């Protein structure tokens, strides 16, 4: 399982939500156990197109084969924290589910 964070350096809402994202990742202990991948949309156009990212920021939870589980678009703090919390709970319950392989992401 992986959590993809689609952002852009010029995106105001992305900058606004970033401290919340970092605090939530740290609080949920997701930085070391599960992959949270930053995708800069300007340089990751192919990946953005693959996952049909239409707005920024977009937070996308994908399973081990790259299928979308859940998506949050925008900087609604409540929705973003809820997604990360749900992801963390699922990750802890399914600790043996492999991470999405980097090769699938073409990073």
GROMACS .gro file of N, CA, C and O in nm, residues 28 34 38 40 57 70 86 94 97 106:
model
   40
   28UNK      N    1   0.103   0.951   1.263
   28UNK     CA    2   0.053   0.817   1.227
   28UNK      C    3   0.165   0.719   1.201
   28UNK      O    4   0.141   0.604   1.164
   34UNK      N    5   0.534   0.281   0.598
   34UNK     CA    6   0.461   0.273   0.471
   34UNK      C    7   0.503   0.387   0.382
   34UNK      O    8   0.535   0.496   0.428
   38UNK      N    9   0.597   1.159  -0.262
   38UNK     CA   10   0.571   1.292  -0.315
   38UNK      C   11   0.586   1.288  -0.466
   38UNK      O   12   0.687   1.241  -0.518
   40UNK      N   13   0.582   1.551  -0.770
   40UNK     CA   14   0.579   1.688  -0.822
   40UNK      C   15   0.517   1.680  -0.961
   40UNK      O   16   0.575   1.621  -1.052
   57UNK      N   17  -0.387   2.008  -0.428
   57UNK     CA   18  -0.317   1.880  -0.415
   57UNK      C   19  -0.415   1.764  -0.427
   57UNK      O   20  -0.534   1.778  -0.402
   70UNK      N   21  -0.868   0.507  -0.245
   70UNK     CA   22  -0.939   0.628  -0.204
   70UNK      C   23  -0.859   0.751  -0.249
   70UNK      O   24  -0.738   0.746  -0.259
   86UNK      N   25  -0.727   0.670   0.804
   86UNK     CA   26  -0.782   0.545   0.751
   86UNK      C   27  -0.671   0.459   0.689
   86UNK      O   28  -0.665   0.337   0.708
   94UNK      N   29  -0.300  -0.462   0.801
   94UNK     CA   30  -0.250  -0.541   0.689
   94UNK      C   31  -0.100  -0.525   0.673
   94UNK      O   32  -0.050  -0.503   0.565
   97UNK      N   33   0.091  -0.663   0.371
   97UNK     CA   34   0.061  -0.625   0.233
   97UNK      C   35   0.181  -0.548   0.180
   97UNK      O   36   0.227  -0.453   0.243
  106UNK      N   37   0.725   0.421  -1.210
  106UNK     CA   38   0.820   0.481  -1.306
  106UNK      C   39   0.884   0.604  -1.249
  106UNK      O   40   0.892   0.708  -1.314
   0.00000   0.00000   0.00000
